[in-house]
């Protein structure tokens, strides 16, 4: 009881300080009405627990998730014993250019579908407002502090709720406050769409349940039983527990069945804890799972040891530790529109209103979502981060590895959040285990193979229920080479040699698989066969449609990129000289990139006509982004072909496609075109709309919701301001004319440089470079710059000005235009 009294006393002090406070400003989303649909609710998360808060005054709904709550269990082995034989027949058909037969036979190489990410449950608060009218309503999300708030007045009483998900204490905290004593009366209940039972024990709501042993993807309709509850082997099917503990000041608390009723309280403080029996990708969640209820109770007991002030302060300090590393201001002299509700602001922006503050908010919102969804080892942010309301969510809310899960992590390094890469790093390690079996049993190949879909169990086989999936997505086999790029990227940004030593074997084994997967064609070039270009079709012959062919441009780009990265890693580590030579020899034999009749980079090995010329995927530009094989600096002819490809693809698309195109245009140094796509990415999308853009809560709209567009949008803006893929720090490579003035701080470039940049009149005015590692630093800038203390100036080249110097570890260098007579006072020179 003494702990409870302390908790309440401290919370009361916070009430006195915060009652009536209106969160606002540049880093706040806010609205003047409750959420009517899920894509208007506001997300909070601690990387493991996620909550969508609707902000309803009398009937509040908080929809809950737990990052490890998935259907199913560990993947099987030798799922399709006939796959290898089918592979030989597919290659034989491709040798005859019989694309229809290759397509049909590819179905014989498929395995089972992945499992799905599941909703945990709902927390429902039914507050008795005594029939009064709700006035002065506001709900908000402060993305710097990670706190959602709902405020309103009824009968002269001001009510305030706060919701936050604490990573230090591993609970979701819900605080209900009132400006007058004894004014909070409510009922609290939990419910779940999954099999579960609810009870009340010692003043705490308890919901215990079990996930299905299998859930079909939402797009699969051929099975009579898409959801299978029981596993006869008692392996599959995860247990879970949800606990809610009210702490009440004044008033009376009673229980009625599975409901807790509170009458006449002055304050209510809810602690929400949850856990699952997940015990690793290779452990049965039922028979070998953890004790979910015991885990949830342990988190609850520890959280109850902190008073309210400590809970909130620890959460805010932890969140700011990550969030405050980067800041962005665009056109600061422009009209401040942050007092407008965010949905109205977004609507006006869609109609053409300039709002640089909204643009900066969107960039930071992507960082907010990554902090909130990527902090659970072994469970990276999925297609919806950690927020999902459906038992059969779109595309199972899984890890789609032909772009989407990779896209989730494009900003993790450059946006100064490198430690949030750990969950994806774990998944890649798990996929290397399951993928080794897949490579061996499906293709008799060494190394590890990953196809286009995965899940928390590290599924790596081609999906499709043994022949029911479309090969243009189900049979794509280049997942391990693409994922290996992220291991190399993490090293490039951090310079962590020990990390590179640990992950090099995974990179090498991805290359070993690819070496085995490549086949010589009649001209002696190495090609992939079979090959697809996710997820497009082509016309051949007399307008026949196909999608399984040889050596798609994407495959050739991924192969070159992987061989380059593994070769560089082996050289840095001083190992595998013979293997490095083998990779370089194989790279030299890869089918070259080809330019088609329209001046575009060909999508396939032949200049086929696309069935969908404006397809959402632009897979053949992988070499431009995320790879660095095509650049206006080094391959101007191919860069021009990439530009033509984008022109033909158009400026529309799904949300995540628009975001990818922002990155493409930035890599082509076309800031105005990148900005055009960025504005399209912020088009208000309402339920029922078909176009890509942003929902009212700024979630990315495919539609439906996919979080990858949020992350790629953030990464794209960073690419407009700083690029480092070419062995140099390129300052303002794609600054649009619309951004006349601004400042960004805390960006990270490869080589582990922290970069701050200011600009005015669309030109660089100063930059601050901090070297965390030391070493040779090359800077490319749109204007000549100098570092006075070093006595170095940039020199003019064909594409801007370059400057190089040897940076000392831990030292900061300030650059400013060489033509300036005075040193700007924006930064102190260290």
PDB file of C-alpha atoms in Angstrom, residues 433-565:
ATOM      1  CA  UNK A 433      19.944 -20.510 -40.354  1.00  0.00           C
ATOM      2  CA  UNK A 434      16.616 -21.386 -41.964  1.00  0.00           C
ATOM      3  CA  UNK A 435      17.858 -20.164 -45.331  1.00  0.00           C
ATOM      4  CA  UNK A 436      20.718 -22.636 -45.271  1.00  0.00           C
ATOM      5  CA  UNK A 437      18.193 -25.469 -45.164  1.00  0.00           C
ATOM      6  CA  UNK A 438      16.125 -23.794 -47.890  1.00  0.00           C
ATOM      7  CA  UNK A 439      19.136 -23.385 -50.179  1.00  0.00           C
ATOM      8  CA  UNK A 440      20.110 -27.015 -49.656  1.00  0.00           C
ATOM      9  CA  UNK A 441      16.692 -28.680 -49.897  1.00  0.00           C
ATOM     10  CA  UNK A 442      15.236 -26.552 -52.695  1.00  0.00           C
ATOM     11  CA  UNK A 443      18.281 -25.926 -54.855  1.00  0.00           C
ATOM     12  CA  UNK A 444      21.136 -28.174 -53.608  1.00  0.00           C
ATOM     13  CA  UNK A 445      23.086 -24.948 -53.194  1.00  0.00           C
ATOM     14  CA  UNK A 446      25.504 -23.746 -50.493  1.00  0.00           C
ATOM     15  CA  UNK A 447      24.939 -20.625 -48.424  1.00  0.00           C
ATOM     16  CA  UNK A 448      21.487 -19.363 -47.499  1.00  0.00           C
ATOM     17  CA  UNK A 449      18.462 -18.402 -49.551  1.00  0.00           C
ATOM     18  CA  UNK A 450      15.526 -16.147 -48.687  1.00  0.00           C
ATOM     19  CA  UNK A 451      12.470 -15.533 -50.803  1.00  0.00           C
ATOM     20  CA  UNK A 452       9.984 -12.695 -50.811  1.00  0.00           C
ATOM     21  CA  UNK A 453       8.138 -13.268 -47.510  1.00  0.00           C
ATOM     22  CA  UNK A 454       9.255 -14.004 -43.980  1.00  0.00           C
ATOM     23  CA  UNK A 455       7.969 -13.785 -40.413  1.00  0.00           C
ATOM     24  CA  UNK A 456       9.142 -13.981 -36.813  1.00  0.00           C
ATOM     25  CA  UNK A 457       9.947 -17.663 -37.420  1.00  0.00           C
ATOM     26  CA  UNK A 458      12.421 -16.661 -40.165  1.00  0.00           C
ATOM     27  CA  UNK A 459      10.524 -18.414 -42.954  1.00  0.00           C
ATOM     28  CA  UNK A 460      12.762 -18.466 -46.005  1.00  0.00           C
ATOM     29  CA  UNK A 461      11.094 -20.792 -48.519  1.00  0.00           C
ATOM     30  CA  UNK A 462       9.188 -19.579 -51.577  1.00  0.00           C
ATOM     31  CA  UNK A 463       5.588 -19.201 -50.420  1.00  0.00           C
ATOM     32  CA  UNK A 464       2.457 -20.220 -52.298  1.00  0.00           C
ATOM     33  CA  UNK A 465       0.959 -23.285 -50.605  1.00  0.00           C
ATOM     34  CA  UNK A 466       2.822 -25.686 -52.879  1.00  0.00           C
ATOM     35  CA  UNK A 467       1.786 -24.130 -56.170  1.00  0.00           C
ATOM     36  CA  UNK A 468      -0.988 -21.628 -55.553  1.00  0.00           C
ATOM     37  CA  UNK A 469       1.135 -18.449 -55.452  1.00  0.00           C
ATOM     38  CA  UNK A 470       2.064 -16.285 -58.412  1.00  0.00           C
ATOM     39  CA  UNK A 471       5.750 -16.849 -59.216  1.00  0.00           C
ATOM     40  CA  UNK A 472       6.273 -13.155 -60.010  1.00  0.00           C
ATOM     41  CA  UNK A 473       6.408 -12.594 -56.267  1.00  0.00           C
ATOM     42  CA  UNK A 474       6.398 -16.015 -54.613  1.00  0.00           C
ATOM     43  CA  UNK A 475       9.522 -17.384 -56.332  1.00  0.00           C
ATOM     44  CA  UNK A 476      11.785 -14.316 -56.125  1.00  0.00           C
ATOM     45  CA  UNK A 477      14.998 -15.765 -54.653  1.00  0.00           C
ATOM     46  CA  UNK A 478      17.270 -12.757 -54.070  1.00  0.00           C
ATOM     47  CA  UNK A 479      16.392 -12.045 -50.441  1.00  0.00           C
ATOM     48  CA  UNK A 480      19.664 -13.086 -48.828  1.00  0.00           C
ATOM     49  CA  UNK A 481      21.870 -10.956 -51.124  1.00  0.00           C
ATOM     50  CA  UNK A 482      19.690  -7.882 -50.515  1.00  0.00           C
ATOM     51  CA  UNK A 483      19.553  -8.412 -46.752  1.00  0.00           C
ATOM     52  CA  UNK A 484      23.334  -8.872 -46.678  1.00  0.00           C
ATOM     53  CA  UNK A 485      23.592  -5.277 -47.938  1.00  0.00           C
ATOM     54  CA  UNK A 486      22.215  -4.108 -44.580  1.00  0.00           C
ATOM     55  CA  UNK A 487      25.024  -5.866 -42.717  1.00  0.00           C
ATOM     56  CA  UNK A 488      27.559  -4.063 -44.875  1.00  0.00           C
ATOM     57  CA  UNK A 489      25.716  -0.743 -44.505  1.00  0.00           C
ATOM     58  CA  UNK A 490      25.774  -1.014 -40.708  1.00  0.00           C
ATOM     59  CA  UNK A 491      29.524  -1.472 -40.841  1.00  0.00           C
ATOM     60  CA  UNK A 492      29.963   1.396 -43.296  1.00  0.00           C
ATOM     61  CA  UNK A 493      28.090   3.799 -41.047  1.00  0.00           C
ATOM     62  CA  UNK A 494      29.520   2.640 -37.716  1.00  0.00           C
ATOM     63  CA  UNK A 495      33.003   1.459 -38.665  1.00  0.00           C
ATOM     64  CA  UNK A 496      32.559  -1.357 -36.129  1.00  0.00           C
ATOM     65  CA  UNK A 497      35.210  -3.867 -37.190  1.00  0.00           C
ATOM     66  CA  UNK A 498      34.158  -6.429 -34.594  1.00  0.00           C
ATOM     67  CA  UNK A 499      30.645  -6.310 -36.029  1.00  0.00           C
ATOM     68  CA  UNK A 500      32.005  -6.837 -39.539  1.00  0.00           C
ATOM     69  CA  UNK A 501      34.010  -9.847 -38.348  1.00  0.00           C
ATOM     70  CA  UNK A 502      30.872 -11.340 -36.816  1.00  0.00           C
ATOM     71  CA  UNK A 503      28.630 -10.793 -39.819  1.00  0.00           C
ATOM     72  CA  UNK A 504      31.108 -11.372 -42.649  1.00  0.00           C
ATOM     73  CA  UNK A 505      30.377 -15.132 -42.689  1.00  0.00           C
ATOM     74  CA  UNK A 506      26.702 -14.342 -43.360  1.00  0.00           C
ATOM     75  CA  UNK A 507      27.630 -11.989 -46.187  1.00  0.00           C
ATOM     76  CA  UNK A 508      30.008 -14.576 -47.609  1.00  0.00           C
ATOM     77  CA  UNK A 509      27.387 -17.312 -47.492  1.00  0.00           C
ATOM     78  CA  UNK A 510      24.880 -15.089 -49.298  1.00  0.00           C
ATOM     79  CA  UNK A 511      27.530 -14.718 -52.011  1.00  0.00           C
ATOM     80  CA  UNK A 512      28.144 -18.474 -52.043  1.00  0.00           C
ATOM     81  CA  UNK A 513      24.451 -19.033 -52.672  1.00  0.00           C
ATOM     82  CA  UNK A 514      24.403 -16.481 -55.450  1.00  0.00           C
ATOM     83  CA  UNK A 515      27.468 -17.978 -57.122  1.00  0.00           C
ATOM     84  CA  UNK A 516      25.645 -21.303 -57.230  1.00  0.00           C
ATOM     85  CA  UNK A 517      22.401 -19.683 -58.402  1.00  0.00           C
ATOM     86  CA  UNK A 518      24.065 -17.964 -61.389  1.00  0.00           C
ATOM     87  CA  UNK A 519      24.132 -19.835 -64.684  1.00  0.00           C
ATOM     88  CA  UNK A 520      26.157 -19.183 -67.862  1.00  0.00           C
ATOM     89  CA  UNK A 521      24.103 -18.176 -70.867  1.00  0.00           C
ATOM     90  CA  UNK A 522      24.913 -18.872 -74.516  1.00  0.00           C
ATOM     91  CA  UNK A 523      27.119 -15.753 -74.679  1.00  0.00           C
ATOM     92  CA  UNK A 524      29.121 -16.727 -71.617  1.00  0.00           C
ATOM     93  CA  UNK A 525      27.493 -14.178 -69.313  1.00  0.00           C
ATOM     94  CA  UNK A 526      26.373 -15.167 -65.842  1.00  0.00           C
ATOM     95  CA  UNK A 527      22.633 -14.820 -65.402  1.00  0.00           C
ATOM     96  CA  UNK A 528      20.026 -15.726 -62.822  1.00  0.00           C
ATOM     97  CA  UNK A 529      17.572 -18.373 -63.988  1.00  0.00           C
ATOM     98  CA  UNK A 530      14.750 -18.339 -63.132  1.00  0.00           C
ATOM     99  CA  UNK A 531      14.416 -14.615 -62.570  1.00  0.00           C
ATOM    100  CA  UNK A 532      11.592 -12.154 -61.960  1.00  0.00           C
ATOM    101  CA  UNK A 533      11.347  -8.382 -61.629  1.00  0.00           C
ATOM    102  CA  UNK A 534       9.122  -7.879 -58.594  1.00  0.00           C
ATOM    103  CA  UNK A 535       6.269  -7.688 -59.201  1.00  0.00           C
ATOM    104  CA  UNK A 536       5.758  -6.798 -62.882  1.00  0.00           C
ATOM    105  CA  UNK A 537       4.814  -8.754 -66.010  1.00  0.00           C
ATOM    106  CA  UNK A 538       6.045  -8.389 -69.563  1.00  0.00           C
ATOM    107  CA  UNK A 539       4.628  -8.992 -73.022  1.00  0.00           C
ATOM    108  CA  UNK A 540       6.370 -11.354 -75.404  1.00  0.00           C
ATOM    109  CA  UNK A 541       5.527 -12.961 -78.727  1.00  0.00           C
ATOM    110  CA  UNK A 542       2.013 -12.104 -79.846  1.00  0.00           C
ATOM    111  CA  UNK A 543       1.186 -10.110 -76.681  1.00  0.00           C
ATOM    112  CA  UNK A 544       1.460 -13.096 -74.383  1.00  0.00           C
ATOM    113  CA  UNK A 545       2.088 -12.259 -70.734  1.00  0.00           C
ATOM    114  CA  UNK A 546       5.034 -13.580 -68.782  1.00  0.00           C
ATOM    115  CA  UNK A 547       7.027 -12.815 -65.666  1.00  0.00           C
ATOM    116  CA  UNK A 548       9.519 -15.670 -65.196  1.00  0.00           C
ATOM    117  CA  UNK A 549      12.565 -15.102 -67.379  1.00  0.00           C
ATOM    118  CA  UNK A 550      16.341 -14.788 -67.161  1.00  0.00           C
ATOM    119  CA  UNK A 551      18.592 -12.127 -65.597  1.00  0.00           C
ATOM    120  CA  UNK A 552      16.226  -9.362 -64.599  1.00  0.00           C
ATOM    121  CA  UNK A 553      18.050  -6.065 -64.211  1.00  0.00           C
ATOM    122  CA  UNK A 554      17.263  -6.075 -60.516  1.00  0.00           C
ATOM    123  CA  UNK A 555      18.979  -9.450 -60.110  1.00  0.00           C
ATOM    124  CA  UNK A 556      22.064  -8.261 -61.949  1.00  0.00           C
ATOM    125  CA  UNK A 557      22.203  -5.144 -59.778  1.00  0.00           C
ATOM    126  CA  UNK A 558      21.863  -7.131 -56.574  1.00  0.00           C
ATOM    127  CA  UNK A 559      24.571  -9.553 -57.711  1.00  0.00           C
ATOM    128  CA  UNK A 560      27.055  -6.796 -58.559  1.00  0.00           C
ATOM    129  CA  UNK A 561      26.298  -5.001 -55.314  1.00  0.00           C
ATOM    130  CA  UNK A 562      26.739  -8.108 -53.187  1.00  0.00           C
ATOM    131  CA  UNK A 563      29.981  -9.153 -54.839  1.00  0.00           C
ATOM    132  CA  UNK A 564      31.386  -5.628 -54.406  1.00  0.00           C
ATOM    133  CA  UNK A 565      30.410  -5.473 -50.740  1.00  0.00           C
TER     134      UNK A 565
END
